[in-house]
mmCIF file with all atom_site columns, C-alpha atoms in Angstrom:
data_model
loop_
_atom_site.group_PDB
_atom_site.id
_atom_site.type_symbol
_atom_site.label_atom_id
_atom_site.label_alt_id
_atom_site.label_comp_id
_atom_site.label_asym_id
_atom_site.label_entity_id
_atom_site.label_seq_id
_atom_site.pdbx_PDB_ins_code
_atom_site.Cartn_x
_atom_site.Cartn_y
_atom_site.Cartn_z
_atom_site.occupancy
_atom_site.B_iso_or_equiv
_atom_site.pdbx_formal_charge
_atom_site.auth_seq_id
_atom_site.auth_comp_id
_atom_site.auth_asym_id
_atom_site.auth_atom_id
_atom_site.pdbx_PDB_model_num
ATOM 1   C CA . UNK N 1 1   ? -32.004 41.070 -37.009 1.00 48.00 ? 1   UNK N CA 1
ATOM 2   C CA . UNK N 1 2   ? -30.015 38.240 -37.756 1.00 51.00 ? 2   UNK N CA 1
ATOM 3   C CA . UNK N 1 3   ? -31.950 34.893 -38.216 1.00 51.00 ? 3   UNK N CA 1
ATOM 4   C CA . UNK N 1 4   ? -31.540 32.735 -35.562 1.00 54.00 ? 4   UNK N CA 1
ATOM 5   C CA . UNK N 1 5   ? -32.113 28.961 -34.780 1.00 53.00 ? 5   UNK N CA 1
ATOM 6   C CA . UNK N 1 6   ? -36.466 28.510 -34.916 1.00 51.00 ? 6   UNK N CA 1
ATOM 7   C CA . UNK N 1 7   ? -38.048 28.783 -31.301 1.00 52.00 ? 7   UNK N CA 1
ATOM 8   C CA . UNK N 1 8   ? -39.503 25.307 -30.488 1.00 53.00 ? 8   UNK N CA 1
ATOM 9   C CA . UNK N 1 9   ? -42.729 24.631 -32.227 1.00 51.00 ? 9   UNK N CA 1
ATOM 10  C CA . UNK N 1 10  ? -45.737 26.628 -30.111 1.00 50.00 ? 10  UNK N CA 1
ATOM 11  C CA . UNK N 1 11  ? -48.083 26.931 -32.556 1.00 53.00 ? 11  UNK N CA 1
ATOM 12  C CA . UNK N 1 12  ? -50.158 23.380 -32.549 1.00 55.00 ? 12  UNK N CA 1
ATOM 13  C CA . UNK N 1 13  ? -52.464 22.109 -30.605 1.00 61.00 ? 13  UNK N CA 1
ATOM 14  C CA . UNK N 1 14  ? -52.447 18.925 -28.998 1.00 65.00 ? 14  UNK N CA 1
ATOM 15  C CA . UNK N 1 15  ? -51.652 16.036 -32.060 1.00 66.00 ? 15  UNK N CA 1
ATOM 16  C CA . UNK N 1 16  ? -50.434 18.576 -34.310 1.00 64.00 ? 16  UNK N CA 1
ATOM 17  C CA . UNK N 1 17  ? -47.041 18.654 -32.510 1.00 66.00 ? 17  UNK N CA 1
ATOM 18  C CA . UNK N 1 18  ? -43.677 18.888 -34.592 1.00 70.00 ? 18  UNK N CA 1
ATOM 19  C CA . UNK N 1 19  ? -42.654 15.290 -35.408 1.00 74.00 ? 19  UNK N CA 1
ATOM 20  C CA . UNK N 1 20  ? -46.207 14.522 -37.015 1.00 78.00 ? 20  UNK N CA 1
ATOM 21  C CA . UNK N 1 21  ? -46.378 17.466 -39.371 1.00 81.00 ? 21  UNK N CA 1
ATOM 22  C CA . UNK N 1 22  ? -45.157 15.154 -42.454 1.00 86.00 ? 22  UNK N CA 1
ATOM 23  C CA . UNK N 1 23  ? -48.192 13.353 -41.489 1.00 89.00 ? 23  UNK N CA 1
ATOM 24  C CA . UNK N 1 24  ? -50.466 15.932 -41.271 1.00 89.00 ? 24  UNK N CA 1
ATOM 25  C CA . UNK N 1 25  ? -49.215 17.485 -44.175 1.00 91.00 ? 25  UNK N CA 1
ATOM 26  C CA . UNK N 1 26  ? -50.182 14.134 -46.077 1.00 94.00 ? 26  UNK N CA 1
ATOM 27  C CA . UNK N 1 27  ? -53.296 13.896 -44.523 1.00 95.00 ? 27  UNK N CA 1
ATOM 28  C CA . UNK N 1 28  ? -54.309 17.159 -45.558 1.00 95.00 ? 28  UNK N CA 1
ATOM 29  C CA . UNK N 1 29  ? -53.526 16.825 -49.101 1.00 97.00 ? 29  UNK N CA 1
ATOM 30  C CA . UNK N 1 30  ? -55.764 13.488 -49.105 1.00 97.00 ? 30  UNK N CA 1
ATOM 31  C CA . UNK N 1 31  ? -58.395 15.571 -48.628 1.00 97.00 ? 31  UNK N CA 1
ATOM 32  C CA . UNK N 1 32  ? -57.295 18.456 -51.238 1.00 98.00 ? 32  UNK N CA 1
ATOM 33  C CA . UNK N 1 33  ? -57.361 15.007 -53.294 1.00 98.00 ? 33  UNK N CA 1
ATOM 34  C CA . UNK N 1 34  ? -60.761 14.206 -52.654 1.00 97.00 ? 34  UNK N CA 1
ATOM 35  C CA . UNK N 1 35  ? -61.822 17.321 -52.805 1.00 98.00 ? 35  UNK N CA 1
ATOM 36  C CA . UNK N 1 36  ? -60.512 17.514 -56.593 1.00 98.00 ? 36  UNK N CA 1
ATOM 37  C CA . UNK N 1 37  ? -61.600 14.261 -57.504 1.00 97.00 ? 37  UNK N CA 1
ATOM 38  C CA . UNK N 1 38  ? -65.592 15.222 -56.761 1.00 97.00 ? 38  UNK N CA 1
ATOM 39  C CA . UNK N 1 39  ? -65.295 17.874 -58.364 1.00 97.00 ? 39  UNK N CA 1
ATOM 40  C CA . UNK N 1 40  ? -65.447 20.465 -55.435 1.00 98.00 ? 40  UNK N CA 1
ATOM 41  C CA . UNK N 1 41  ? -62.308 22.455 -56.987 1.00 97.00 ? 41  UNK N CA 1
ATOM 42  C CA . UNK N 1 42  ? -60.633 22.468 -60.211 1.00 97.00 ? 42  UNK N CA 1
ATOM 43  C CA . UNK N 1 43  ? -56.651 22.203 -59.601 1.00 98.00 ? 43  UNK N CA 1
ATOM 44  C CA . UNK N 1 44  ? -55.023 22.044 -56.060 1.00 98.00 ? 44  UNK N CA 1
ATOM 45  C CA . UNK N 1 45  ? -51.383 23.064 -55.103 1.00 98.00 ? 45  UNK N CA 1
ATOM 46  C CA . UNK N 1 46  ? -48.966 23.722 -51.873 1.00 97.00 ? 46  UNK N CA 1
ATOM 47  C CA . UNK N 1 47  ? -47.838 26.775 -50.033 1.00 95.00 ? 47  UNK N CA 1
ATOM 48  C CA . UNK N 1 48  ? -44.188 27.144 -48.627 1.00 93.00 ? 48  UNK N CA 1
ATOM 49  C CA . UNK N 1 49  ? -43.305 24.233 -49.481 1.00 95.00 ? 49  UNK N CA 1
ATOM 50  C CA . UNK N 1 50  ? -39.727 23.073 -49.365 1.00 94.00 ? 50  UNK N CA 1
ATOM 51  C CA . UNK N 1 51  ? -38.066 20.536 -51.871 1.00 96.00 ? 51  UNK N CA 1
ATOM 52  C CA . UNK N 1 52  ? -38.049 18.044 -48.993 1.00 94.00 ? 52  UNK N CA 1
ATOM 53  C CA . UNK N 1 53  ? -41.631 18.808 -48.291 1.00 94.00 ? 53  UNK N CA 1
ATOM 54  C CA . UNK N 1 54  ? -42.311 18.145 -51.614 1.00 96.00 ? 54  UNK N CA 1
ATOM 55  C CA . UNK N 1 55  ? -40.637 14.845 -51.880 1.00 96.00 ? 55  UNK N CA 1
ATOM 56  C CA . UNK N 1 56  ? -42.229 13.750 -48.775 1.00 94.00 ? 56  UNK N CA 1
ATOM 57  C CA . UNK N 1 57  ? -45.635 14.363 -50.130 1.00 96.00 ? 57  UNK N CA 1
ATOM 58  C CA . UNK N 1 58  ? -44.596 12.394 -53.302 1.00 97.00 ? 58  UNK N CA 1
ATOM 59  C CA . UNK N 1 59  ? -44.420 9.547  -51.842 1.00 96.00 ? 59  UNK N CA 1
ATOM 60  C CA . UNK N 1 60  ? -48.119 9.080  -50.517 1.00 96.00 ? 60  UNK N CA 1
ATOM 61  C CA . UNK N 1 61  ? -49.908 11.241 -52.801 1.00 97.00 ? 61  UNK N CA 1
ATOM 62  C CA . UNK N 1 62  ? -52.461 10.145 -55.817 1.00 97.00 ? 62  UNK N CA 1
ATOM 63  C CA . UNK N 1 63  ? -52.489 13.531 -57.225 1.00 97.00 ? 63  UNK N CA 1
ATOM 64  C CA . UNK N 1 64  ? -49.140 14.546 -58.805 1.00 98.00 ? 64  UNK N CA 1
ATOM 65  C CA . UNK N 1 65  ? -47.937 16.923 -58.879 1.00 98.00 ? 65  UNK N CA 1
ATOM 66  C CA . UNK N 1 66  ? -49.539 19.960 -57.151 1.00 98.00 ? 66  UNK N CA 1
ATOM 67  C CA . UNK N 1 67  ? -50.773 22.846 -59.301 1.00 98.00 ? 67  UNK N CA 1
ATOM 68  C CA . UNK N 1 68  ? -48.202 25.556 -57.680 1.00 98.00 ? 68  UNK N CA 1
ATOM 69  C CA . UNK N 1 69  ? -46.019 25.872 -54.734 1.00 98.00 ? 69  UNK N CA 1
ATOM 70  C CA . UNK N 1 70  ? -46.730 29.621 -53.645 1.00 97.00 ? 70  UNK N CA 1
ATOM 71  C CA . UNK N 1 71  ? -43.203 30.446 -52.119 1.00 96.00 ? 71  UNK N CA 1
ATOM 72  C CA . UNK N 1 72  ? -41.200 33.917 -51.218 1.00 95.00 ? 72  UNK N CA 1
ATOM 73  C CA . UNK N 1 73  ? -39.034 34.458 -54.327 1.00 97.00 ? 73  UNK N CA 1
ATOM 74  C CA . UNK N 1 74  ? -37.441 37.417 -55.679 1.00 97.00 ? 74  UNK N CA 1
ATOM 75  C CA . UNK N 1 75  ? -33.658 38.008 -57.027 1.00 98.00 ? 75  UNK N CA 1
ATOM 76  C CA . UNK N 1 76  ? -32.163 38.216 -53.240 1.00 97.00 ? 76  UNK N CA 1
ATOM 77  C CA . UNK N 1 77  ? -33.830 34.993 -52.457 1.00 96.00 ? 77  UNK N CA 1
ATOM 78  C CA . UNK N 1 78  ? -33.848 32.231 -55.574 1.00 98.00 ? 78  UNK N CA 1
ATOM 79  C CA . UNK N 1 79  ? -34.501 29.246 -54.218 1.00 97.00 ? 79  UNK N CA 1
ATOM 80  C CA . UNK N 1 80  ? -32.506 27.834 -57.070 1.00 98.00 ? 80  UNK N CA 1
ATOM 81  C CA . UNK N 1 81  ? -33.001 24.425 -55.992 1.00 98.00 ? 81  UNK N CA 1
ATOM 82  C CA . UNK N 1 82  ? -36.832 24.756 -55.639 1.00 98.00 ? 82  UNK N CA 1
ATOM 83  C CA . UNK N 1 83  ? -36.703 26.588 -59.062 1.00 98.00 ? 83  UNK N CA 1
ATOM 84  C CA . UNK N 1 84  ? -34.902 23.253 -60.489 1.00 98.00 ? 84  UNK N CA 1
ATOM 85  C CA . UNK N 1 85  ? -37.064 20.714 -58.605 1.00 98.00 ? 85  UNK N CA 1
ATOM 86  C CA . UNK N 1 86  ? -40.402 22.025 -59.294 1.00 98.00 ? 86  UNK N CA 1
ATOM 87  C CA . UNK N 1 87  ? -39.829 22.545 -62.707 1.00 97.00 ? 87  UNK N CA 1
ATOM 88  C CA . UNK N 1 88  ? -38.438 19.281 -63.290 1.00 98.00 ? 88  UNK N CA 1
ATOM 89  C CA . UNK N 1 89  ? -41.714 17.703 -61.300 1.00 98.00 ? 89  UNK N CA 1
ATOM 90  C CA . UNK N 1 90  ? -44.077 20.118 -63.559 1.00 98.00 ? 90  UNK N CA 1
ATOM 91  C CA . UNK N 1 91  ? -44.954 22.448 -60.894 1.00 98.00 ? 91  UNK N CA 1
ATOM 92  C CA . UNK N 1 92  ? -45.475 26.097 -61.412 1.00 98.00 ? 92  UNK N CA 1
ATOM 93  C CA . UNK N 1 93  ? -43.581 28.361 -59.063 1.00 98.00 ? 93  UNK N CA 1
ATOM 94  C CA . UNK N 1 94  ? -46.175 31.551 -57.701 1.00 98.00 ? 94  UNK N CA 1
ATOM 95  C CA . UNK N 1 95  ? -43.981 34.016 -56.229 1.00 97.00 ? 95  UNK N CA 1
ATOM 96  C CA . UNK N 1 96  ? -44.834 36.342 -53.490 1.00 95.00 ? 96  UNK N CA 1
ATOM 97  C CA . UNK N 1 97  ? -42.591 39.376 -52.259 1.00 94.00 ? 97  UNK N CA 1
ATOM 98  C CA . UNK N 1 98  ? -41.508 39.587 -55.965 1.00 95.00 ? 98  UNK N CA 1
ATOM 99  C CA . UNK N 1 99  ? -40.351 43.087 -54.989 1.00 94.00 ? 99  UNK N CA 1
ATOM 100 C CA . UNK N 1 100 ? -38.693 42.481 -51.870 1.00 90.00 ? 100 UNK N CA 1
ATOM 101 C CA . UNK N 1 101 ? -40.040 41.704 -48.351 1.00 78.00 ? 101 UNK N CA 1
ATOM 102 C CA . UNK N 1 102 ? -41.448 43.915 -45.789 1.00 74.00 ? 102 UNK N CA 1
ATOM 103 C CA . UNK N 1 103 ? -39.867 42.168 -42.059 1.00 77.00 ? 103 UNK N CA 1
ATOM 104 C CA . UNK N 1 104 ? -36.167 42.550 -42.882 1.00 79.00 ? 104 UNK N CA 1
ATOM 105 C CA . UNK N 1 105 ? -34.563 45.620 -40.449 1.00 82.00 ? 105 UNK N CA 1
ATOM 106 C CA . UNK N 1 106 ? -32.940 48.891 -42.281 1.00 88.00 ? 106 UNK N CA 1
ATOM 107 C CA . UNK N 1 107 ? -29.817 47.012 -40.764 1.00 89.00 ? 107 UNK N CA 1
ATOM 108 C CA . UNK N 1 108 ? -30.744 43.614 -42.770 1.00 87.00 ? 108 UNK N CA 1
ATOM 109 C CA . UNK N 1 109 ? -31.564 45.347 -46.019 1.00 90.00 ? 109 UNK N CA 1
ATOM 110 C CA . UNK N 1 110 ? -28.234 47.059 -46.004 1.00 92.00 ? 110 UNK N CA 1
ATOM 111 C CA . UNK N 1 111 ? -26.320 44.111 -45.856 1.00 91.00 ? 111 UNK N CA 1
ATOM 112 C CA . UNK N 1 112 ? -28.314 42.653 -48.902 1.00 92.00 ? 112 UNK N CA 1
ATOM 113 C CA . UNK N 1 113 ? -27.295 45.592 -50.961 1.00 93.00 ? 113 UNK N CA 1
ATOM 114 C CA . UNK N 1 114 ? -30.106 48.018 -50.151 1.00 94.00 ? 114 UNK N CA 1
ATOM 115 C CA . UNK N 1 115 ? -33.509 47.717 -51.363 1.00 95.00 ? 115 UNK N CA 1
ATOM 116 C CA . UNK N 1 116 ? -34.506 45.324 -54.003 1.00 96.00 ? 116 UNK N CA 1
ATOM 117 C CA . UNK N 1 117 ? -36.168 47.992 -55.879 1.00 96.00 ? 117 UNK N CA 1
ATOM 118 C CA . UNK N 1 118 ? -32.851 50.269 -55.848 1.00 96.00 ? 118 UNK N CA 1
ATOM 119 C CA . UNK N 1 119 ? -30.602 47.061 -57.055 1.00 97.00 ? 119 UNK N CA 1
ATOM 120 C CA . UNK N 1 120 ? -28.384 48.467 -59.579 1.00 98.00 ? 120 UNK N CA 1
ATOM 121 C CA . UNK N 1 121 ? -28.795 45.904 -62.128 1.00 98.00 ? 121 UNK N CA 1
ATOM 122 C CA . UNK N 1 122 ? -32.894 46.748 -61.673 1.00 98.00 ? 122 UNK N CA 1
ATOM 123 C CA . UNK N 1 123 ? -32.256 49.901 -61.824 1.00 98.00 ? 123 UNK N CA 1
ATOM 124 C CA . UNK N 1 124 ? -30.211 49.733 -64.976 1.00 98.00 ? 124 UNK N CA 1
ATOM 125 C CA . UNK N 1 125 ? -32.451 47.880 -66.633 1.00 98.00 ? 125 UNK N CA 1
ATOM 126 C CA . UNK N 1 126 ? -35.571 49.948 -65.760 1.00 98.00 ? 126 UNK N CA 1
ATOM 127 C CA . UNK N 1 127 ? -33.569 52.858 -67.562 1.00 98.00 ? 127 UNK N CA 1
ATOM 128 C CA . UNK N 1 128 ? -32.751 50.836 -70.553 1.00 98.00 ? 128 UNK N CA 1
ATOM 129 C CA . UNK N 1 129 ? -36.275 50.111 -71.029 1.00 98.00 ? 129 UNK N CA 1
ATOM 130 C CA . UNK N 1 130 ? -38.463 53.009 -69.876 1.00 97.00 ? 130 UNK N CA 1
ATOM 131 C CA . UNK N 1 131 ? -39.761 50.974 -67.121 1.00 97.00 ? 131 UNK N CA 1
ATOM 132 C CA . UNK N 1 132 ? -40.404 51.158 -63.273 1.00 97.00 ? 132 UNK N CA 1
ATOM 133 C CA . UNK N 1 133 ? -37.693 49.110 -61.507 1.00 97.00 ? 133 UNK N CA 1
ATOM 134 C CA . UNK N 1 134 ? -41.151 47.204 -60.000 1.00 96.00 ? 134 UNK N CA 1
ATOM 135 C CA . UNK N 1 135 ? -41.883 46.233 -63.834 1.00 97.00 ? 135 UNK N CA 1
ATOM 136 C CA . UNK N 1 136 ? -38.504 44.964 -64.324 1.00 98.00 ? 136 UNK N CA 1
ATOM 137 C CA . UNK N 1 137 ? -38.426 42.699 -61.264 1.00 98.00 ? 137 UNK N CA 1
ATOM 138 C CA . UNK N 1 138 ? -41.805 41.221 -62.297 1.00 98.00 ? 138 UNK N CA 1
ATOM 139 C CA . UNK N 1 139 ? -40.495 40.885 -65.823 1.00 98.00 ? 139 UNK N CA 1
ATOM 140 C CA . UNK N 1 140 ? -37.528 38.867 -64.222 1.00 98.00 ? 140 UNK N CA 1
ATOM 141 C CA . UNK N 1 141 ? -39.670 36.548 -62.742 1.00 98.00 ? 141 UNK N CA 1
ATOM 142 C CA . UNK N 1 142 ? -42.205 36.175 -65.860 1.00 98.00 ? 142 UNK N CA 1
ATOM 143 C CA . UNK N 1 143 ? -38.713 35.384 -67.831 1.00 98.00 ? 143 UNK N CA 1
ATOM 144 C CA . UNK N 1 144 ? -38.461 32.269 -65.420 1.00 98.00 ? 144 UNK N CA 1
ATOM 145 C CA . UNK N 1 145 ? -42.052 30.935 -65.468 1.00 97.00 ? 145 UNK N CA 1
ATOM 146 C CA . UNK N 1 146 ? -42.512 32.076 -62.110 1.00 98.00 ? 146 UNK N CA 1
ATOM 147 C CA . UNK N 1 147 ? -45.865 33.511 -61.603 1.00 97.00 ? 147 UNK N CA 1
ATOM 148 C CA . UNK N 1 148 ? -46.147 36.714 -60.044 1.00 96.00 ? 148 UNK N CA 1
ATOM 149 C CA . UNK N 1 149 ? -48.935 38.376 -57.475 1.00 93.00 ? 149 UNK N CA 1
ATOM 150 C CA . UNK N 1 150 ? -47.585 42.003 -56.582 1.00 89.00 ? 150 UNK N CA 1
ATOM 151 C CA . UNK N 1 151 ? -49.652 43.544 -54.034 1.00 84.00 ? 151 UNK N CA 1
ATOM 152 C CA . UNK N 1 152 ? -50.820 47.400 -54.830 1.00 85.00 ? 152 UNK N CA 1
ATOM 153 C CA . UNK N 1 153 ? -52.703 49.771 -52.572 1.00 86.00 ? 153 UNK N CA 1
ATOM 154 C CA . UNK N 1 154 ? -53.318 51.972 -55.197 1.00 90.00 ? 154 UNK N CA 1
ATOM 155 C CA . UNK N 1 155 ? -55.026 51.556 -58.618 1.00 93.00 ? 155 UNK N CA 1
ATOM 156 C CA . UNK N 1 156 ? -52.319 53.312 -60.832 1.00 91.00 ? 156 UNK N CA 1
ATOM 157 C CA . UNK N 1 157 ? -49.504 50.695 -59.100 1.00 88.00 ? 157 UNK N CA 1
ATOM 158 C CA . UNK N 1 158 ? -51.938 47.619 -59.982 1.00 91.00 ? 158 UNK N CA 1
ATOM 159 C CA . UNK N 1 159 ? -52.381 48.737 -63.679 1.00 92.00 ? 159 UNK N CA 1
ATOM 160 C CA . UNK N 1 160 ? -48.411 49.764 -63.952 1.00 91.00 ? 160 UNK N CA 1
ATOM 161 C CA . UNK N 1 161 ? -48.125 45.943 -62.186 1.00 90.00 ? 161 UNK N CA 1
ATOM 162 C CA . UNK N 1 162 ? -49.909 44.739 -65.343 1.00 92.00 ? 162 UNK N CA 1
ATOM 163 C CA . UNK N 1 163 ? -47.563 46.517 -67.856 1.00 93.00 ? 163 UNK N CA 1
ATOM 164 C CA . UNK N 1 164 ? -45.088 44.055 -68.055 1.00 96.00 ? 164 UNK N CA 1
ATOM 165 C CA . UNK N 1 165 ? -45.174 42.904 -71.941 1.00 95.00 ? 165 UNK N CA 1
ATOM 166 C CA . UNK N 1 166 ? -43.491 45.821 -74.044 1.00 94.00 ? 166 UNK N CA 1
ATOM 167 C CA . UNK N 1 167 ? -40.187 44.989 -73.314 1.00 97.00 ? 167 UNK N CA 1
ATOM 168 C CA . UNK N 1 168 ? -37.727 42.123 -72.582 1.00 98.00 ? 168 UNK N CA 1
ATOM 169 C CA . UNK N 1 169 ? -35.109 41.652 -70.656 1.00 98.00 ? 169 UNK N CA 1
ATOM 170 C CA . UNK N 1 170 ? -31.551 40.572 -72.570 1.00 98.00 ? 170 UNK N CA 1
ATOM 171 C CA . UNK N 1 171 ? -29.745 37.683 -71.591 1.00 98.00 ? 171 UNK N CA 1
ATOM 172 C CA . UNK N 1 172 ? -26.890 40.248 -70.029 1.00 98.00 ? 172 UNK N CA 1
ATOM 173 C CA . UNK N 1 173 ? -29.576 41.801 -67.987 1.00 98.00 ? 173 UNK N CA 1
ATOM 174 C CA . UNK N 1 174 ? -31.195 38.572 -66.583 1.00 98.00 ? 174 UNK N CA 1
ATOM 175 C CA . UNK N 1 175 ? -27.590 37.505 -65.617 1.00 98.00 ? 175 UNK N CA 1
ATOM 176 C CA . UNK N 1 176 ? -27.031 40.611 -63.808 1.00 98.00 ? 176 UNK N CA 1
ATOM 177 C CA . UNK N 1 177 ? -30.242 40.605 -61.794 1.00 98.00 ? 177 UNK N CA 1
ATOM 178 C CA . UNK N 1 178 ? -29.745 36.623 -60.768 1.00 98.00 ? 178 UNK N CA 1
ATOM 179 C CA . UNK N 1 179 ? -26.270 38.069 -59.263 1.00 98.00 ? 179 UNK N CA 1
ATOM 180 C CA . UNK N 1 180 ? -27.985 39.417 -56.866 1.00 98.00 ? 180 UNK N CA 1
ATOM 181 C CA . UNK N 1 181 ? -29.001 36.244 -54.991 1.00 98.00 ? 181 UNK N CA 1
ATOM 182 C CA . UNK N 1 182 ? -28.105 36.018 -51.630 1.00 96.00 ? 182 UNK N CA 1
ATOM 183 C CA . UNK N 1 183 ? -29.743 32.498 -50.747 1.00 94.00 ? 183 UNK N CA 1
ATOM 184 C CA . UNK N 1 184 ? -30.997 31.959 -47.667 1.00 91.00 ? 184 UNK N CA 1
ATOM 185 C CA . UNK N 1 185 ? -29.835 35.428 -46.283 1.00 91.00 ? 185 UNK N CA 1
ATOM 186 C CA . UNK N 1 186 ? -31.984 37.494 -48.781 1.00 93.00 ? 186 UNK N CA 1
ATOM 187 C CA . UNK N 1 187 ? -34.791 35.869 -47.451 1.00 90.00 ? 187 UNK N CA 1
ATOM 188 C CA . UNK N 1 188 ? -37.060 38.560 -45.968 1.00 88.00 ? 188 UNK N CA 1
ATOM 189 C CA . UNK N 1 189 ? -40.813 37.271 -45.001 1.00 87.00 ? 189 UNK N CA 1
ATOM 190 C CA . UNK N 1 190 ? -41.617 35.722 -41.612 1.00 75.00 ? 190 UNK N CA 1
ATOM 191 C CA . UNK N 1 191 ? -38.199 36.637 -40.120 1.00 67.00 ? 191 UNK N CA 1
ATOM 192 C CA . UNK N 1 192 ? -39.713 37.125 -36.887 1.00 64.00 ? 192 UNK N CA 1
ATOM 193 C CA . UNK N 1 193 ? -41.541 33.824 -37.133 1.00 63.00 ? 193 UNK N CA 1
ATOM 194 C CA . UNK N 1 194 ? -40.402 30.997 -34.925 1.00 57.00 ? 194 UNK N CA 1
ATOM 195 C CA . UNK N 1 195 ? -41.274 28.676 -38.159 1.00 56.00 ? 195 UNK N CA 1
ATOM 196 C CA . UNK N 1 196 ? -39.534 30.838 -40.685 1.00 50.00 ? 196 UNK N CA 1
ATOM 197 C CA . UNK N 1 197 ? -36.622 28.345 -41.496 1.00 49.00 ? 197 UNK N CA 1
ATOM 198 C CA . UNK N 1 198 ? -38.993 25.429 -41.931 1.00 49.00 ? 198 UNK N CA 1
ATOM 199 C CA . UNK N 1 199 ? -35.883 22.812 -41.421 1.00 49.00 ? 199 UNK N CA 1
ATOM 200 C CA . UNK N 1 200 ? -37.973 20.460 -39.906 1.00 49.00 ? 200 UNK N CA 1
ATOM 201 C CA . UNK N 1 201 ? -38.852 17.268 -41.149 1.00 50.00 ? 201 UNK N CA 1
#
């Protein structure tokens, strides 16, 4: 389950090939532009984008900066540097698999530390404050600016999802849970995706 070198880009079809995706990319937010400029939507943003991808977009855009970047981030994978660079640009982080993702191996999760949800910082904290150690990791994030979108498959886990307001976490306890980054190892999402790394250009 270790992450490997990407497979060569299969995905695209013919002129969407690998060395013209900083194109595309660019051509695609023209369009986002236009789109927000006739008033067909009211803010526009990125997905997975990388602080490269970002600065390459920068350079040909008329609309800066995007709304959000929607990313994987969670205490096991920062992004530190995204953090940094998006909130120096002005653009808010949206973080999925605030819990933890769902492709990494029992074998992969082990060598993070076990689940995110069974962290002992999270855990410690959760106890401190009468909380679920889901709350706390959401909390964590909120603490950052980072906006959060758990999924729930059950209505009592969306409303506890909600409950994130009647407590804070301390300065020692935010410390402890950022110790738990494992940069590009704690990522989790995609892992069996031949795009996952997104190192190219």
């Amino acid at each position: 389950d270790e992450i490997a070198a990407p497979a060569p880009f299969h995905y695209a079809a013919a002129g969407h090939e690998e060395d013209a995706l900083p194109a595309l990319r660019a051509e695609t937010w023209r369009a986002m532009e236009d789109a927000l400029e006739q008033g067909l939507t009211r803010a526009i943003g990125v997905s997975n984008f990388s602080v490269r991808h970002l600065q390459a977009l920068k350079q040909t855009a008329r609309v800066w900066p995007p709304a959000v970047n929607q990313v994987e981030l969670n205490p096991y994978y920062q992004q530190r540097e995204l953090q940094a660079y998006c909130a120096e640009e002005g653009i808010v982080l949206q973080a999925y698999a605030s819990l933890g993702g769902q492709d990494a191996s029992k074998a992969t999760t082990a060598s993070l530390g076990g689940p995110l949800l069974e962290a002992p910082p999270v855990a410690a904290a959760a106890e401190a404050h009468g909380a679920t150690a889901a709350q706390v990791l959401l909390r964590w994030a909120l603490q950052k600016r980072i906006i959060v979108i758990p999924k729930a498959n059950r209505e009592a886990r969306a409303t506890e999802n909600t409950r994130l307001f009647h407590f804070s976490l301390s300065e020692p306890e935010m410390a402890a849970i950022d110790s738990l980054d494992r940069g590009e190892a704690g990522r989790t999402c995609w892992r069996n995706d031949p795009l996952r790394m997104l190192q190219f250009e």
